[in-house]
PDB file of C-alpha atoms in Angstrom:
ATOM      1  CA  MET V  57     -32.414 171.439 148.980  1.00 94.00           C
ATOM      2  CA  PHE V  58     -29.364 172.554 147.010  1.00 97.00           C
ATOM      3  CA  TRP V  59     -29.314 175.820 145.183  1.00 97.00           C
ATOM      4  CA  GLY V  60     -26.699 178.383 144.079  1.00 97.00           C
ATOM      5  CA  THR V  61     -23.694 178.245 142.067  1.00 98.00           C
ATOM      6  CA  HIS V  62     -20.132 178.235 143.384  1.00 98.00           C
ATOM      7  CA  ARG V  63     -16.891 178.679 141.283  1.00 98.00           C
ATOM      8  CA  VAL V  64     -14.233 176.281 142.503  1.00 97.00           C
ATOM      9  CA  ARG V  65     -10.696 175.430 141.588  1.00 98.00           C
ATOM     10  CA  VAL V  66      -9.639 171.584 140.756  1.00 98.00           C
ATOM     11  CA  ASP V  67      -6.421 170.994 141.929  1.00 97.00           C
ATOM     12  CA  GLU V  68      -3.530 169.043 140.084  1.00 96.00           C
ATOM     13  CA  LYS V  69      -4.324 165.775 141.887  1.00 96.00           C
ATOM     14  CA  GLY V  70      -8.286 166.135 140.787  1.00 96.00           C
ATOM     15  CA  ARG V  71      -9.712 167.312 144.175  1.00 97.00           C
ATOM     16  CA  LEU V  72     -11.888 170.397 144.678  1.00 97.00           C
ATOM     17  CA  ALA V  73     -13.327 171.665 147.849  1.00 97.00           C
ATOM     18  CA  ILE V  74     -17.111 171.386 147.851  1.00 97.00           C
ATOM     19  CA  PRO V  75     -19.006 174.664 149.264  1.00 97.00           C
ATOM     20  CA  ALA V  76     -19.522 174.297 152.894  1.00 96.00           C
ATOM     21  CA  THR V  77     -23.544 175.117 152.240  1.00 96.00           C
ATOM     22  CA  PHE V  78     -23.544 171.760 150.291  1.00 97.00           C
ATOM     23  CA  ARG V  79     -21.096 169.729 152.438  1.00 96.00           C
ATOM     24  CA  ARG V  80     -23.365 170.273 155.482  1.00 95.00           C
ATOM     25  CA  GLN V  81     -26.367 168.585 153.697  1.00 95.00           C
ATOM     26  CA  LEU V  82     -24.439 165.775 152.040  1.00 96.00           C
ATOM     27  CA  PRO V  83     -24.346 162.735 154.579  1.00 93.00           C
ATOM     28  CA  ASP V  84     -22.438 159.678 154.464  1.00 92.00           C
ATOM     29  CA  GLY V  85     -23.475 157.578 151.609  1.00 93.00           C
ATOM     30  CA  SER V  86     -23.567 160.263 149.205  1.00 97.00           C
ATOM     31  CA  PHE V  87     -21.757 159.255 145.622  1.00 98.00           C
ATOM     32  CA  ILE V  88     -20.342 160.835 142.705  1.00 98.00           C
ATOM     33  CA  SER V  89     -21.215 159.654 139.426  1.00 98.00           C
ATOM     34  CA  ILE V  90     -21.948 160.525 136.028  1.00 96.00           C
ATOM     35  CA  GLY V  91     -25.139 162.757 135.395  1.00 95.00           C
ATOM     36  CA  GLN V  92     -27.064 163.934 132.399  1.00 94.00           C
ATOM     37  CA  ASP V  93     -25.723 166.541 130.066  1.00 94.00           C
ATOM     38  CA  GLY V  94     -22.143 165.679 130.389  1.00 93.00           C
ATOM     39  CA  VAL V  95     -21.675 166.322 134.090  1.00 97.00           C
ATOM     40  CA  LEU V  96     -20.856 164.884 137.519  1.00 98.00           C
ATOM     41  CA  THR V  97     -23.607 164.621 139.878  1.00 98.00           C
ATOM     42  CA  ILE V  98     -23.331 164.066 143.713  1.00 98.00           C
ATOM     43  CA  TYR V  99     -26.283 161.860 144.750  1.00 97.00           C
ATOM     44  CA  PRO V 100     -27.395 162.115 148.380  1.00 97.00           C
ATOM     45  CA  PRO V 101     -28.065 158.725 149.909  1.00 96.00           C
ATOM     46  CA  ASP V 102     -31.790 158.831 149.303  1.00 95.00           C
ATOM     47  CA  GLN V 103     -31.289 159.732 145.340  1.00 94.00           C
ATOM     48  CA  TRP V 104     -28.659 157.094 145.084  1.00 95.00           C
ATOM     49  CA  GLU V 105     -30.760 154.472 146.667  1.00 94.00           C
ATOM     50  CA  SER V 106     -33.942 155.478 144.640  1.00 92.00           C
ATOM     51  CA  LEU V 107     -31.755 154.967 141.356  1.00 90.00           C
ATOM     52  CA  ALA V 108     -30.255 151.643 142.494  1.00 89.00           C
ATOM     53  CA  SER V 109     -33.593 150.496 143.530  1.00 88.00           C
ATOM     54  CA  ARG V 110     -35.094 151.347 140.103  1.00 85.00           C
ATOM     55  CA  LEU V 111     -31.928 149.322 138.315  1.00 86.00           C
ATOM     56  CA  GLN V 112     -31.765 146.087 140.579  1.00 80.00           C
ATOM     57  CA  ASP V 113     -34.454 144.232 138.821  1.00 73.00           C
ATOM     58  CA  PRO V 114     -32.663 140.993 137.621  1.00 73.00           C
ATOM     59  CA  LEU V 115     -34.567 140.851 134.221  1.00 70.00           C
ATOM     60  CA  LEU V 116     -33.319 144.482 133.269  1.00 75.00           C
ATOM     61  CA  GLY V 117     -33.908 145.469 129.730  1.00 86.00           C
ATOM     62  CA  GLN V 118     -31.050 146.401 127.642  1.00 89.00           C
ATOM     63  CA  GLU V 119     -31.603 150.126 128.068  1.00 89.00           C
ATOM     64  CA  GLN V 120     -31.789 149.603 131.979  1.00 88.00           C
ATOM     65  CA  ARG V 121     -28.656 147.412 131.843  1.00 88.00           C
ATOM     66  CA  ALA V 122     -26.734 150.331 130.017  1.00 90.00           C
ATOM     67  CA  LEU V 123     -27.911 152.995 132.452  1.00 92.00           C
ATOM     68  CA  SER V 124     -27.009 150.790 135.226  1.00 91.00           C
ATOM     69  CA  ARG V 125     -23.384 149.958 133.867  1.00 92.00           C
ATOM     70  CA  ALA V 126     -22.752 153.697 133.067  1.00 94.00           C
ATOM     71  CA  LEU V 127     -24.042 155.154 136.509  1.00 95.00           C
ATOM     72  CA  PHE V 128     -22.507 152.213 138.783  1.00 95.00           C
ATOM     73  CA  SER V 129     -19.143 151.902 137.025  1.00 96.00           C
ATOM     74  CA  LYS V 130     -18.356 155.612 137.080  1.00 96.00           C
ATOM     75  CA  ALA V 131     -19.344 156.139 140.878  1.00 97.00           C
ATOM     76  CA  VAL V 132     -16.860 156.856 143.718  1.00 96.00           C
ATOM     77  CA  ALA V 133     -17.961 157.509 147.180  1.00 96.00           C
ATOM     78  CA  CYS V 134     -18.459 161.146 148.097  1.00 96.00           C
ATOM     79  CA  GLU V 135     -15.714 161.170 150.977  1.00 95.00           C
ATOM     80  CA  PHE V 136     -14.630 164.627 152.270  1.00 96.00           C
ATOM     81  CA  ASP V 137     -11.123 165.004 153.296  1.00 95.00           C
ATOM     82  CA  GLY V 138      -9.928 167.499 156.282  1.00 94.00           C
ATOM     83  CA  GLN V 139     -10.008 170.320 153.850  1.00 94.00           C
ATOM     84  CA  GLY V 140     -13.822 169.458 152.630  1.00 94.00           C
ATOM     85  CA  ARG V 141     -12.519 168.015 149.469  1.00 97.00           C
ATOM     86  CA  VAL V 142     -13.523 165.186 147.414  1.00 97.00           C
ATOM     87  CA  SER V 143     -11.328 163.576 144.632  1.00 96.00           C
ATOM     88  CA  LEU V 144     -12.857 163.063 141.252  1.00 97.00           C
ATOM     89  CA  SER V 145     -11.630 159.943 139.282  1.00 96.00           C
ATOM     90  CA  ALA V 146      -9.550 160.390 136.186  1.00 96.00           C
ATOM     91  CA  GLU V 147     -12.383 158.566 134.248  1.00 95.00           C
ATOM     92  CA  GLN V 148     -15.006 161.056 135.938  1.00 97.00           C
ATOM     93  CA  ARG V 149     -12.836 164.086 135.051  1.00 97.00           C
ATOM     94  CA  ARG V 150     -12.480 162.801 131.228  1.00 96.00           C
ATOM     95  CA  LEU V 151     -16.062 162.275 130.795  1.00 95.00           C
ATOM     96  CA  ALA V 152     -17.016 165.760 132.230  1.00 97.00           C
ATOM     97  CA  GLY V 153     -14.137 167.505 130.509  1.00 97.00           C
ATOM     98  CA  ILE V 154     -12.531 168.743 133.624  1.00 97.00           C
ATOM     99  CA  GLU V 155      -8.695 169.007 133.255  1.00 94.00           C
ATOM    100  CA  PRO V 156      -7.008 169.813 136.407  1.00 94.00           C
ATOM    101  CA  PRO V 157      -5.862 172.434 137.246  1.00 96.00           C
ATOM    102  CA  SER V 158      -9.044 174.198 136.323  1.00 96.00           C
ATOM    103  CA  THR V 159     -12.297 175.942 137.590  1.00 98.00           C
ATOM    104  CA  VAL V 160     -15.283 174.180 137.769  1.00 98.00           C
ATOM    105  CA  ALA V 161     -18.976 175.341 138.628  1.00 98.00           C
ATOM    106  CA  VAL V 162     -20.517 173.347 141.319  1.00 98.00           C
ATOM    107  CA  ILE V 163     -24.323 173.958 141.274  1.00 98.00           C
ATOM    108  CA  GLY V 164     -27.305 173.234 143.365  1.00 98.00           C
ATOM    109  CA  ASN V 165     -29.917 171.481 141.626  1.00 97.00           C
ATOM    110  CA  GLY V 166     -32.714 170.970 143.831  1.00 96.00           C
ATOM    111  CA  ALA V 167     -32.173 167.383 145.313  1.00 95.00           C
ATOM    112  CA  ARG V 168     -28.625 166.996 143.842  1.00 96.00           C
ATOM    113  CA  VAL V 169     -25.394 168.700 143.341  1.00 98.00           C
ATOM    114  CA  GLU V 170     -23.750 168.974 139.793  1.00 98.00           C
ATOM    115  CA  ILE V 171     -20.129 169.502 138.777  1.00 98.00           C
ATOM    116  CA  TRP V 172     -19.842 171.029 135.483  1.00 98.00           C
ATOM    117  CA  ALA V 173     -16.515 171.996 133.543  1.00 98.00           C
ATOM    118  CA  GLU V 174     -16.560 176.094 133.684  1.00 97.00           C
ATOM    119  CA  GLN V 175     -17.006 176.895 129.971  1.00 96.00           C
ATOM    120  CA  ARG V 176     -19.719 173.907 129.636  1.00 97.00           C
ATOM    121  CA  TRP V 177     -21.737 175.594 132.612  1.00 97.00           C
ATOM    122  CA  ASP V 178     -21.389 179.069 131.239  1.00 97.00           C
ATOM    123  CA  ALA V 179     -22.858 178.033 127.818  1.00 96.00           C
ATOM    124  CA  TYR V 180     -25.511 176.040 129.059  1.00 96.00           C
ATOM    125  CA  SER V 181     -26.765 178.481 131.781  1.00 96.00           C
ATOM    126  CA  ASP V 182     -26.674 181.428 129.313  1.00 96.00           C
ATOM    127  CA  ASP V 183     -28.712 179.509 126.870  1.00 96.00           C
ATOM    128  CA  ALA V 184     -31.088 178.408 129.519  1.00 93.00           C
ATOM    129  CA  VAL V 185     -31.301 181.883 131.169  1.00 93.00           C
ATOM    130  CA  GLY V 186     -31.922 183.232 127.405  1.00 95.00           C
ATOM    131  CA  ARG V 187     -34.797 181.056 126.981  1.00 95.00           C
ATOM    132  CA  PHE V 188     -36.363 181.180 130.950  1.00 93.00           C
ATOM    133  CA  ASP V 189     -39.742 182.633 129.714  1.00 93.00           C
ATOM    134  CA  GLU V 190     -40.218 180.092 127.269  1.00 93.00           C
ATOM    135  CA  LEU V 191     -38.969 177.197 129.288  1.00 91.00           C
ATOM    136  CA  ALA V 192     -41.138 178.422 132.103  1.00 90.00           C
ATOM    137  CA  ASP V 193     -44.279 178.892 130.116  1.00 91.00           C
ATOM    138  CA  ARG V 194     -43.840 175.384 128.517  1.00 88.00           C
ATOM    139  CA  VAL V 195     -43.298 173.593 131.745  1.00 89.00           C
ATOM    140  CA  ILE V 196     -45.940 175.350 133.666  1.00 86.00           C
ATOM    141  CA  GLN V 197     -48.382 174.424 130.787  1.00 79.00           C
ATOM    142  CA  GLU V 198     -47.478 170.921 131.051  1.00 70.00           C
ATOM    143  CA  ARG V 199     -48.316 170.461 134.604  1.00 65.00           C
ATOM    144  CA  ASP V 200     -51.692 172.329 134.570  1.00 57.00           C
TER     145      ASP V 200
END
């Protein structure tokens, strides 16, 4: 399980060091692709395989085809170099609003890791924290 927020520098080549606490939990077979809300997501193999299995039906509908194309066409293997860095593709950085050199927020989101442009994360997080009680009440009531 992934949790916490880490501020990390993206270098001129689009590389960033994934925090060691996250790196230790990301086995070979993890992928970086687009995620919801304009972020990049690191999907561990079980999450990636679950998504892939839902999108493998040969007779996909229009929405499934669009999701499949978006997700898989933007994916790169999550491969760490000797310094624990991963490389984000130029297309991934463009989609997530990450311009090197800059700082990003690498956050744990339960089963996945997300990479946010710092200003986007700050605005999103401030809003979500400000509405925490409202959101918690709504989500918990829906589960009961």
